[in-house]
Coordinates of C-alpha atoms in Angstrom, one line a residue:
M277 CA 296.8 101.6 -60.7
T278 CA 296.9 102.2 -57.5
Q279 CA 299.1 105.6 -56.6
A280 CA 302.7 105.5 -55.4
P281 CA 305.5 107.8 -55.6
A282 CA 307.4 108.4 -59.0
S283 CA 309.8 106.1 -60.3
P284 CA 313.1 107.3 -60.1
P285 CA 315.0 107.9 -63.2
H286 CA 317.4 105.4 -63.0
S287 CA 314.3 102.7 -62.3
R288 CA 312.6 104.6 -65.4
R289 CA 315.5 103.8 -67.4
R290 CA 315.8 100.0 -66.6
H291 CA 311.9 99.8 -67.7
D292 CA 312.5 101.3 -70.6
R293 CA 315.4 99.1 -71.7
E294 CA 313.2 95.7 -71.0
I295 CA 310.2 97.2 -72.6
I296 CA 312.5 98.2 -75.9
S297 CA 314.7 94.7 -75.9
L298 CA 311.2 92.7 -75.7
A299 CA 309.0 95.2 -77.5
V300 CA 311.4 96.0 -80.6
P301 CA 312.0 92.1 -81.7
A302 CA 308.2 91.2 -81.1
F303 CA 307.0 94.0 -83.1
G304 CA 309.0 92.5 -86.1
A305 CA 307.9 88.9 -85.4
L306 CA 304.1 90.4 -86.0
V307 CA 304.5 92.0 -88.6
A308 CA 306.2 88.9 -90.5
E309 CA 302.7 87.1 -89.7
P310 CA 300.7 88.8 -91.8
L311 CA 303.1 88.9 -94.4
F312 CA 302.7 85.2 -95.4
V313 CA 299.3 86.0 -96.9
M314 CA 300.4 88.7 -98.5
V315 CA 303.5 86.6 -100.7
D316 CA 300.6 83.6 -101.4
S317 CA 298.3 86.7 -102.8
A318 CA 301.1 88.3 -105.0
I319 CA 302.0 84.3 -106.0
V320 CA 298.5 83.2 -106.6
G321 CA 297.3 86.4 -107.6
H322 CA 299.1 85.7 -111.4
L323 CA 297.3 82.3 -112.0
G324 CA 294.4 84.2 -112.3
T325 CA 291.1 85.8 -110.9
P326 CA 289.6 82.5 -109.6
Q327 CA 292.5 81.4 -107.8
L328 CA 292.9 84.9 -106.2
A329 CA 289.2 84.9 -105.0
G330 CA 289.3 81.4 -103.7
L331 CA 292.9 82.0 -101.6
A332 CA 291.2 85.5 -100.2
V333 CA 288.0 83.3 -98.9
A334 CA 290.2 80.1 -97.5
A335 CA 292.8 82.6 -96.3
A336 CA 290.2 84.5 -94.2
L337 CA 288.5 81.2 -93.0
L338 CA 292.1 80.2 -91.6
T339 CA 293.0 83.4 -90.2
T340 CA 289.6 83.1 -88.4
A341 CA 290.2 79.6 -86.8
V342 CA 293.5 80.1 -85.8
S343 CA 293.3 83.9 -84.5
I344 CA 290.6 82.1 -81.8
F345 CA 293.2 80.5 -80.3
V346 CA 295.5 83.5 -79.6
F347 CA 295.2 82.5 -75.9
L348 CA 297.5 80.1 -76.1
A349 CA 300.4 82.7 -76.7
Y350 CA 299.0 85.0 -74.1
A351 CA 298.4 82.6 -71.3
T352 CA 301.4 80.7 -71.8
T353 CA 303.2 84.1 -71.5
A354 CA 301.9 85.0 -68.4
A355 CA 302.1 81.8 -66.6
V356 CA 305.8 80.9 -67.6
A357 CA 306.9 84.2 -67.0
R358 CA 305.4 84.3 -63.5
R359 CA 307.9 81.1 -63.1
V360 CA 310.7 82.6 -64.3
G361 CA 310.5 85.7 -61.8
A362 CA 310.2 82.8 -58.8
G363 CA 313.4 81.4 -60.5
D364 CA 311.8 78.2 -61.4
L365 CA 313.2 77.2 -65.3
A366 CA 312.0 74.0 -65.0
S367 CA 308.6 74.7 -64.0
A368 CA 308.7 77.7 -66.8
I369 CA 309.2 75.0 -69.1
R370 CA 307.0 72.7 -67.7
Q371 CA 304.1 74.9 -68.2
G372 CA 305.1 76.0 -71.7
M373 CA 304.9 72.3 -72.7
D374 CA 301.2 72.2 -71.2
G375 CA 300.2 74.9 -73.9
I376 CA 302.3 72.9 -76.6
W377 CA 300.8 69.8 -75.9
L378 CA 297.1 71.7 -75.8
A379 CA 298.1 73.0 -78.7
V380 CA 298.4 69.9 -80.8
L381 CA 295.6 68.5 -79.2
L382 CA 293.4 71.6 -80.3
G383 CA 294.8 71.7 -84.1
V384 CA 293.8 68.2 -84.8
A385 CA 290.6 68.8 -83.7
V386 CA 290.5 71.6 -86.1
I387 CA 291.7 69.8 -88.6
A388 CA 288.8 66.8 -88.2
I389 CA 286.6 69.6 -88.3
T390 CA 288.0 71.1 -91.4
L391 CA 288.3 68.8 -93.7
P392 CA 285.0 67.2 -93.9
T393 CA 283.3 70.8 -93.7
A394 CA 285.2 72.6 -96.7
P395 CA 283.2 72.7 -99.4
L396 CA 280.2 73.7 -96.8
L397 CA 282.5 76.4 -95.2
V398 CA 283.6 78.3 -98.5
D399 CA 279.7 78.1 -99.6
V400 CA 278.9 80.1 -96.4
F401 CA 281.5 82.5 -97.0
G402 CA 280.0 83.1 -100.2
A403 CA 282.4 81.9 -102.7
S404 CA 281.2 82.2 -106.1
D405 CA 281.2 78.9 -108.5
T406 CA 284.2 79.4 -110.4
A407 CA 286.2 80.1 -107.2
A408 CA 284.6 77.6 -104.9
P409 CA 286.9 74.9 -105.6
Y410 CA 290.2 76.6 -105.5
A411 CA 289.0 77.7 -102.0
T412 CA 288.2 74.5 -100.8
T413 CA 291.1 72.6 -102.1
Y414 CA 293.1 75.3 -100.6
L415 CA 291.6 75.4 -97.2
R416 CA 292.0 71.5 -97.0
I417 CA 295.9 71.4 -97.8
S418 CA 296.3 74.3 -95.4
S419 CA 294.3 73.1 -92.8
L420 CA 296.8 70.7 -92.3
G421 CA 299.2 73.1 -91.0
I422 CA 296.6 74.5 -88.3
P423 CA 298.8 72.2 -85.5
A424 CA 302.0 73.4 -86.6
M425 CA 300.6 77.3 -86.3
L426 CA 299.1 76.7 -82.7
V427 CA 302.3 74.8 -82.0
V428 CA 304.0 78.3 -83.2
M429 CA 301.4 80.5 -81.0
A430 CA 302.1 78.4 -77.8
A431 CA 306.2 78.0 -77.7
T432 CA 306.3 81.9 -78.8
G433 CA 304.2 82.4 -75.3
V434 CA 306.9 80.1 -73.9
L435 CA 309.9 82.2 -75.3
R436 CA 307.9 85.5 -74.3
G437 CA 307.5 83.9 -70.6
L438 CA 311.2 83.3 -70.9
Q439 CA 311.8 87.0 -71.9
D440 CA 313.0 86.0 -75.2
T441 CA 311.3 87.6 -78.1
R442 CA 314.3 87.4 -80.4
T443 CA 314.1 83.9 -81.2
P444 CA 310.4 84.4 -82.6
L445 CA 311.5 87.0 -84.8
Y446 CA 314.1 85.0 -86.2
V447 CA 311.9 81.9 -87.0
A448 CA 309.4 84.4 -88.6
I449 CA 311.6 86.0 -90.8
G450 CA 313.0 82.3 -91.4
G451 CA 309.6 81.2 -92.1
F452 CA 308.9 84.0 -94.4
A453 CA 311.5 83.5 -96.7
A454 CA 310.8 79.9 -96.9
N455 CA 307.4 80.7 -97.7
G456 CA 308.0 83.1 -100.8
A457 CA 310.5 80.2 -102.2
L458 CA 308.3 77.3 -101.4
N459 CA 305.3 79.0 -103.3
A460 CA 307.3 80.2 -106.3
G461 CA 308.7 76.7 -106.6
L462 CA 305.4 74.5 -106.1
V463 CA 302.9 77.0 -107.5
Y464 CA 305.4 77.8 -110.6
G465 CA 308.3 75.4 -110.8
A466 CA 306.1 72.0 -110.3
G467 CA 302.9 73.4 -112.0
L468 CA 300.6 72.9 -108.7
G469 CA 298.7 75.7 -109.2
I470 CA 297.0 77.4 -106.0
A471 CA 297.4 73.6 -104.2
G472 CA 301.5 74.1 -104.4
S473 CA 300.9 77.7 -102.9
A474 CA 298.9 75.6 -100.1
W475 CA 301.5 72.8 -99.7
G476 CA 304.1 75.4 -99.2
T477 CA 302.8 77.4 -96.5
V478 CA 302.0 74.1 -94.7
I479 CA 305.6 73.0 -95.1
A480 CA 306.8 76.7 -94.2
Q481 CA 304.3 76.5 -90.6
V482 CA 305.9 72.5 -89.9
S483 CA 309.7 74.0 -90.7
M484 CA 308.4 77.2 -88.0
A485 CA 307.0 74.6 -85.3
V486 CA 310.0 72.5 -85.6
A487 CA 312.7 75.3 -84.9
Y488 CA 310.5 75.8 -82.0
L489 CA 310.5 72.6 -80.4
V490 CA 314.1 72.1 -80.7
V491 CA 314.6 75.8 -78.7
V492 CA 312.0 74.4 -76.0
V493 CA 313.0 70.8 -76.0
R494 CA 316.8 72.3 -75.6
G495 CA 315.6 74.1 -72.6
A496 CA 313.8 71.3 -70.9
R497 CA 316.8 69.0 -71.3
R498 CA 319.0 71.8 -70.0
H499 CA 317.1 72.1 -66.6
G500 CA 315.3 69.0 -66.5
A501 CA 311.8 69.6 -67.5
S502 CA 309.5 66.7 -68.5
L503 CA 308.4 66.3 -72.2
R504 CA 306.0 64.3 -71.5
P505 CA 301.8 65.3 -71.9
D506 CA 300.6 65.8 -68.6
A507 CA 297.1 65.4 -68.0
A508 CA 296.4 68.2 -65.5
G509 CA 298.6 70.5 -66.7
I510 CA 297.0 70.6 -69.8
R511 CA 293.4 71.1 -68.3
A512 CA 295.0 73.7 -66.3
S513 CA 296.4 75.7 -69.6
A514 CA 292.8 75.0 -71.1
Q515 CA 291.3 76.6 -68.2
A516 CA 292.9 79.4 -68.1
G517 CA 292.9 80.1 -71.9
V518 CA 289.1 79.9 -71.7
P519 CA 288.3 83.5 -70.2
L520 CA 290.9 85.2 -72.7
L521 CA 289.0 83.0 -75.8
V522 CA 285.8 85.0 -74.5
R523 CA 287.8 88.0 -74.8
T524 CA 288.8 87.3 -78.2
L525 CA 285.7 86.4 -79.3
S526 CA 284.2 89.5 -78.0
L527 CA 286.7 91.4 -79.7
R528 CA 286.2 89.6 -83.4
A529 CA 282.7 90.3 -82.8
V530 CA 283.4 93.9 -82.3
L531 CA 285.4 93.9 -86.1
M532 CA 282.3 91.8 -87.7
I533 CA 279.6 94.4 -86.7
A534 CA 281.9 97.4 -87.6
T535 CA 282.4 95.6 -91.2
A536 CA 278.9 94.8 -91.4
V537 CA 277.6 98.2 -90.6
A538 CA 280.0 99.9 -93.1
A539 CA 278.4 96.9 -95.8
R540 CA 275.4 98.3 -95.1
L541 CA 276.4 102.2 -95.7
G542 CA 277.3 101.3 -99.2
D543 CA 280.1 100.1 -101.5
T544 CA 281.9 103.4 -100.9
E545 CA 281.5 103.3 -97.2
I546 CA 282.6 99.8 -97.1
A547 CA 286.1 100.1 -99.8
A548 CA 287.1 103.3 -96.9
H549 CA 286.3 101.4 -94.3
Q550 CA 288.6 98.4 -95.6
I551 CA 291.7 100.7 -96.0
I552 CA 291.1 102.4 -92.4
L553 CA 290.9 99.3 -90.9
S554 CA 294.2 98.1 -92.2
L555 CA 295.8 101.1 -91.2
W556 CA 294.2 100.5 -87.6
S557 CA 295.2 96.8 -87.7
L558 CA 298.8 98.4 -88.4
M559 CA 299.0 100.9 -85.3
A560 CA 297.7 97.8 -83.6
F561 CA 300.6 95.6 -84.3
A562 CA 303.0 98.6 -83.0
L563 CA 300.9 98.8 -79.9
D564 CA 300.8 94.9 -79.6
A565 CA 304.6 94.7 -78.9
I566 CA 304.1 97.0 -76.0
A567 CA 301.7 94.8 -74.6
I568 CA 303.2 91.8 -75.2
A569 CA 306.6 93.2 -73.4
G570 CA 304.4 94.1 -70.8
Q571 CA 303.1 90.4 -70.5
A572 CA 306.6 89.1 -70.0
I573 CA 307.5 91.7 -67.4
I574 CA 304.6 92.1 -65.1
G575 CA 304.7 88.0 -65.2
R576 CA 307.9 88.3 -63.8
Y577 CA 307.9 90.6 -61.2
L578 CA 304.6 89.2 -60.2
G579 CA 306.5 85.8 -60.2
A580 CA 309.7 87.2 -58.0
D581 CA 307.0 88.8 -55.4
D582 CA 307.9 91.9 -56.4
A583 CA 304.4 94.3 -56.8
K584 CA 306.2 97.5 -56.4
G585 CA 308.5 96.8 -59.4
A586 CA 305.4 95.3 -61.3
R587 CA 303.1 99.1 -60.5
E588 CA 306.2 100.7 -61.5
A589 CA 306.5 98.7 -64.9
C590 CA 302.7 99.2 -65.6
R591 CA 303.3 103.2 -65.3
R592 CA 306.0 103.0 -67.1
M593 CA 304.4 100.9 -70.0
V594 CA 301.4 103.4 -69.9
Q595 CA 303.5 106.4 -70.8
W596 CA 304.7 104.6 -73.5
G597 CA 300.9 103.6 -74.9
I598 CA 300.2 107.3 -74.6
V599 CA 303.3 108.6 -76.9
S600 CA 303.2 106.1 -79.1
G601 CA 299.3 106.8 -79.8
V602 CA 300.4 110.7 -80.0
V603 CA 302.8 109.6 -82.2
F604 CA 300.8 107.2 -84.4
G605 CA 297.9 109.6 -84.4
A606 CA 300.4 112.4 -85.9
L607 CA 301.8 110.4 -88.2
I608 CA 298.3 109.7 -89.9
V609 CA 297.4 113.4 -90.0
L610 CA 300.5 114.3 -91.6
A611 CA 301.2 111.7 -93.9
R612 CA 297.5 110.8 -95.1
P613 CA 298.3 113.0 -98.6
L614 CA 300.9 110.4 -99.2
F615 CA 299.7 107.1 -98.5
V616 CA 295.6 107.7 -99.0
P617 CA 296.1 107.6 -103.1
L618 CA 298.6 104.6 -102.3
F619 CA 295.5 102.5 -101.5
T620 CA 292.6 104.3 -104.1
G621 CA 292.3 106.8 -106.9
D622 CA 288.8 106.4 -106.4
Q623 CA 287.9 110.3 -105.3
A624 CA 284.5 109.3 -103.8
V625 CA 286.4 106.9 -101.4
Q626 CA 289.0 109.6 -100.5
D627 CA 286.6 111.9 -99.6
T628 CA 284.5 109.3 -97.6
L629 CA 287.4 108.1 -95.9
L630 CA 289.9 111.5 -94.9
P631 CA 287.3 112.5 -92.3
A632 CA 286.9 109.1 -90.5
L633 CA 291.3 109.0 -90.8
L634 CA 291.0 112.2 -88.6
V635 CA 288.9 110.3 -86.0
V636 CA 291.0 107.3 -86.0
A637 CA 293.7 109.5 -85.4
L638 CA 292.3 111.4 -82.5
S639 CA 291.9 107.6 -80.7
Q640 CA 294.9 106.4 -81.0
P641 CA 296.5 107.9 -77.5
I642 CA 293.5 105.7 -75.7
A643 CA 294.5 102.8 -78.2
G644 CA 298.2 103.1 -76.9
V645 CA 296.8 102.7 -73.3
V646 CA 294.1 99.9 -74.0
F647 CA 297.1 97.8 -75.7
V648 CA 299.2 98.5 -72.8
L649 CA 296.8 97.8 -69.9
D650 CA 295.4 94.9 -71.7
G651 CA 299.1 93.5 -71.8
V652 CA 299.5 93.8 -68.0
L653 CA 296.7 92.2 -67.1
M654 CA 297.2 89.3 -69.3
G655 CA 300.9 89.4 -67.7
A656 CA 299.2 89.1 -64.3
G657 CA 296.7 86.2 -65.2
D658 CA 293.5 88.2 -64.8
G659 CA 292.0 86.9 -67.9
R660 CA 288.0 86.4 -65.9
Y661 CA 288.4 90.2 -66.0
L662 CA 289.6 90.6 -69.4
A663 CA 286.5 88.5 -70.5
W664 CA 284.0 90.4 -68.6
A665 CA 285.5 93.9 -69.2
M666 CA 285.6 93.0 -73.0
L667 CA 282.1 91.6 -73.2
V668 CA 280.6 95.1 -71.6
T669 CA 282.3 96.8 -74.2
L670 CA 280.5 94.7 -76.5
A671 CA 277.0 95.4 -75.0
V672 CA 277.9 99.0 -75.1
F673 CA 279.1 99.0 -79.1
A674 CA 276.9 96.7 -81.0
P675 CA 273.5 99.2 -80.2
V676 CA 275.5 101.7 -80.8
A677 CA 277.2 101.0 -83.9
L678 CA 274.1 99.3 -85.4
L679 CA 272.2 102.7 -85.0
V680 CA 274.9 104.2 -87.2
P681 CA 272.8 103.4 -90.4
V682 CA 269.4 104.0 -89.0
I683 CA 269.6 107.6 -87.8
G684 CA 271.7 108.2 -91.2
G685 CA 275.2 108.4 -89.9
G686 CA 278.0 107.5 -92.3
L687 CA 281.6 106.2 -91.8
T688 CA 282.9 108.9 -89.7
A689 CA 279.7 108.1 -87.3
L690 CA 280.9 104.1 -87.1
W691 CA 284.2 105.2 -86.4
W692 CA 283.3 107.4 -83.7
A693 CA 281.6 104.2 -82.4
M694 CA 284.6 102.3 -83.0
T695 CA 286.2 105.2 -80.8
L696 CA 283.5 104.7 -77.9
M697 CA 284.5 100.7 -78.1
M698 CA 287.8 102.0 -77.1
T699 CA 287.1 104.3 -74.4
V700 CA 285.0 101.7 -72.7
R701 CA 288.1 99.3 -72.5
M702 CA 290.5 101.9 -71.6
V703 CA 288.0 102.7 -68.6
T704 CA 287.2 99.2 -67.8
L705 CA 291.2 98.6 -67.7
W706 CA 292.0 101.7 -66.3
L707 CA 289.7 100.8 -63.1
R708 CA 290.7 97.4 -62.8
T709 CA 294.6 98.5 -62.6
R710 CA 293.9 101.4 -60.1
S711 CA 292.3 99.1 -57.9
G712 CA 295.1 97.1 -57.3
K713 CA 293.6 93.5 -57.1
W714 CA 295.2 92.5 -60.2
V715 CA 298.5 92.6 -58.2
I716 CA 299.0 88.8 -56.8
T717 CA 302.2 87.7 -56.2
G718 CA 303.8 84.5 -56.5
A719 CA 305.1 81.7 -59.1
T720 CA 301.6 80.5 -59.7
R721 CA 298.4 82.8 -59.8

């Protein structure tokens, strides 16, 4: 960040209130999302092992497909927040509608690809002969809900840009409850088996999309914003999302490489790695909530031509990120005797896991800074830099991680490589924020 005098106490308190009001509901909504898969797993698991194995393969494919398009939320949040800061709510909602229309188009394209290729995709992911039919059934039915899932992403971005993270929390809670009830009723009550689970999830996702659209349409009518698809606006939304797509794919590549390396280390190592990755992801949800607050707040300040406010908010959120990382790291260390036995009773896995877990604990303050600065630059619409920074990070991480099995390093060495990856991200993001080149004010970047 460019140097500036420290914020006065009243300014810090104002930023704290903004961060808390946006981050806490955002965290709740983020945590609710993976619970969908957990509910499906719990219900389908009682049908039999082949059904559960099929669900695991299909869910992995669906999660991968949908996560690629997370830029629909990120890019929309930044664009809408800028216009909110500029005081043009009609234009803000119009921008959000462009993102929603883009989500619909992308969702239809994904369905067109998934339906005919489902058996091939399931086979590529290595489903067994007994699990493959269930995976194919679940994937084909669930793919019908992908447009709704992408609309939810884009509409969430609209509401975040409007500084509203409470509505996404309420919708997520309602969707989670509906998903559980529908799954139980269709799987067991109607006797539809794994197909019932898929249909229950689709209905819940469509219901969530409808709930979002009702809120957005009401806002559009209130402020006189057009709801019609606009080719130029949809194209602009897609262009803004391309750099964030590159960033997301690069990050996914990092995680895939890490998992592949852990698998080569042995069954004990991959089991321990999966446990650590689950905990690491949980910590990421909490830190990502602060990043989401950063996207909305920074975009609003820049849209209001308040460069000083944007810098002060950035500085305060970095402090939040560091403190949160220290707290999470300490919790991992102090609580590990309690939660590790919950994941596994295998002493060999526990022995492999513990030293790597300490590395993760030490890296949490770094992760806190990374997530916050990522959110700041997204809020500033600095997607092109984020894409290049993540490509550089991937280029540094990949050879180091792939050397771990060659040099005889174990899981702890792999997680030191993951810490290197986060450190490179932190350095690249810090250099950008310090340069001040991200501070471009105005309703559009």
